[in-house]
């Protein structure tokens, strides 16, 4: 758990900024960043280290964002 907390502290701003650039909405970016880290936490056992941790988080964030768009029919 401590390792993941460190990852969260080190990468939250970057993930938030990435999502803010995608969405243009600070509240939405914050909500999606939280969902990104939840998904990362529950799937952390699948991270193999073949890419950087931020790259992995950004991929999760992108999928979270696109899922949000599909659910809200904003991207269609």
CSV table of C-alpha atoms in Angstrom, one decimal:
chain,number,residue,atom,x,y,z
A,1,UNK,CA,0.0,0.0,0.0
A,2,UNK,CA,2.8,2.4,0.9
A,3,UNK,CA,4.3,2.0,-2.6
A,4,UNK,CA,1.1,2.9,-4.3
A,5,UNK,CA,0.7,6.0,-2.1
A,6,UNK,CA,4.1,7.1,-3.3
A,7,UNK,CA,3.0,6.6,-6.9
A,8,UNK,CA,-0.1,8.6,-6.3
A,9,UNK,CA,1.8,11.5,-4.7
A,10,UNK,CA,4.4,11.5,-7.5
A,11,UNK,CA,2.0,11.2,-10.4
A,12,UNK,CA,-1.3,12.8,-9.5
A,13,UNK,CA,-0.5,16.2,-10.9
A,14,UNK,CA,0.6,14.7,-14.2
A,15,UNK,CA,-2.5,12.5,-14.6
A,16,UNK,CA,-4.7,15.4,-13.6
A,17,UNK,CA,-3.0,17.6,-16.2
A,18,UNK,CA,-3.3,14.9,-18.9
A,19,UNK,CA,-7.0,14.6,-18.2
A,20,UNK,CA,-7.5,18.3,-18.0
A,21,UNK,CA,-6.0,18.7,-21.5
A,22,UNK,CA,-8.3,16.0,-22.8
A,23,UNK,CA,-11.5,17.3,-21.2
A,24,UNK,CA,-10.9,21.1,-20.7
A,25,UNK,CA,-12.9,20.8,-17.4
A,26,UNK,CA,-11.0,21.0,-14.1
A,27,UNK,CA,-13.8,19.3,-12.0
A,28,UNK,CA,-14.1,16.5,-14.5
A,29,UNK,CA,-10.4,16.0,-14.7
A,30,UNK,CA,-10.2,15.7,-10.9
A,31,UNK,CA,-13.1,13.1,-10.9
A,32,UNK,CA,-11.5,11.1,-13.7
A,33,UNK,CA,-8.0,11.3,-12.1
A,34,UNK,CA,-9.5,9.7,-8.9
A,35,UNK,CA,-11.1,7.0,-11.1
A,36,UNK,CA,-7.8,6.5,-12.9
A,37,UNK,CA,-6.0,5.9,-9.6
A,38,UNK,CA,-8.8,3.6,-8.3
A,39,UNK,CA,-8.5,1.5,-11.5
A,40,UNK,CA,-4.7,1.5,-11.2
A,41,UNK,CA,-4.9,0.4,-7.6
A,42,UNK,CA,-7.2,-2.4,-8.3
A,43,UNK,CA,-5.1,-3.5,-11.3
A,44,UNK,CA,-1.7,-2.8,-9.9
A,45,UNK,CA,-0.9,-6.5,-9.8
A,46,UNK,CA,-1.0,-6.5,-13.6
A,47,UNK,CA,1.7,-3.8,-14.0
A,48,UNK,CA,4.8,-5.6,-15.3
A,49,UNK,CA,7.1,-2.6,-15.6
A,50,UNK,CA,7.5,-2.9,-19.4
A,51,UNK,CA,6.8,0.9,-19.6
A,52,UNK,CA,7.1,3.7,-17.2
A,53,UNK,CA,4.6,4.1,-14.5
A,54,UNK,CA,3.3,7.4,-15.9
A,55,UNK,CA,2.8,5.8,-19.3
A,56,UNK,CA,0.7,3.1,-17.7
A,57,UNK,CA,-1.3,5.6,-15.7
A,58,UNK,CA,-1.9,7.8,-18.8
A,59,UNK,CA,-3.2,4.7,-20.7
A,60,UNK,CA,-5.6,4.0,-17.9
A,61,UNK,CA,-6.6,7.7,-17.8
A,62,UNK,CA,-7.3,7.7,-21.5
A,63,UNK,CA,-9.5,4.6,-21.2
A,64,UNK,CA,-11.3,6.2,-18.2
A,65,UNK,CA,-11.9,9.4,-20.2
A,66,UNK,CA,-13.2,7.5,-23.3
A,67,UNK,CA,-15.5,5.4,-21.1
A,68,UNK,CA,-16.9,8.6,-19.6
A,69,UNK,CA,-17.5,10.0,-23.1
A,70,UNK,CA,-19.3,6.8,-24.2
A,71,UNK,CA,-21.5,6.8,-21.1
A,72,UNK,CA,-22.4,10.4,-21.5
A,73,UNK,CA,-22.7,10.3,-25.3
A,74,UNK,CA,-20.3,13.2,-25.7
A,75,UNK,CA,-17.9,11.5,-27.9
A,76,UNK,CA,-20.3,10.0,-30.4
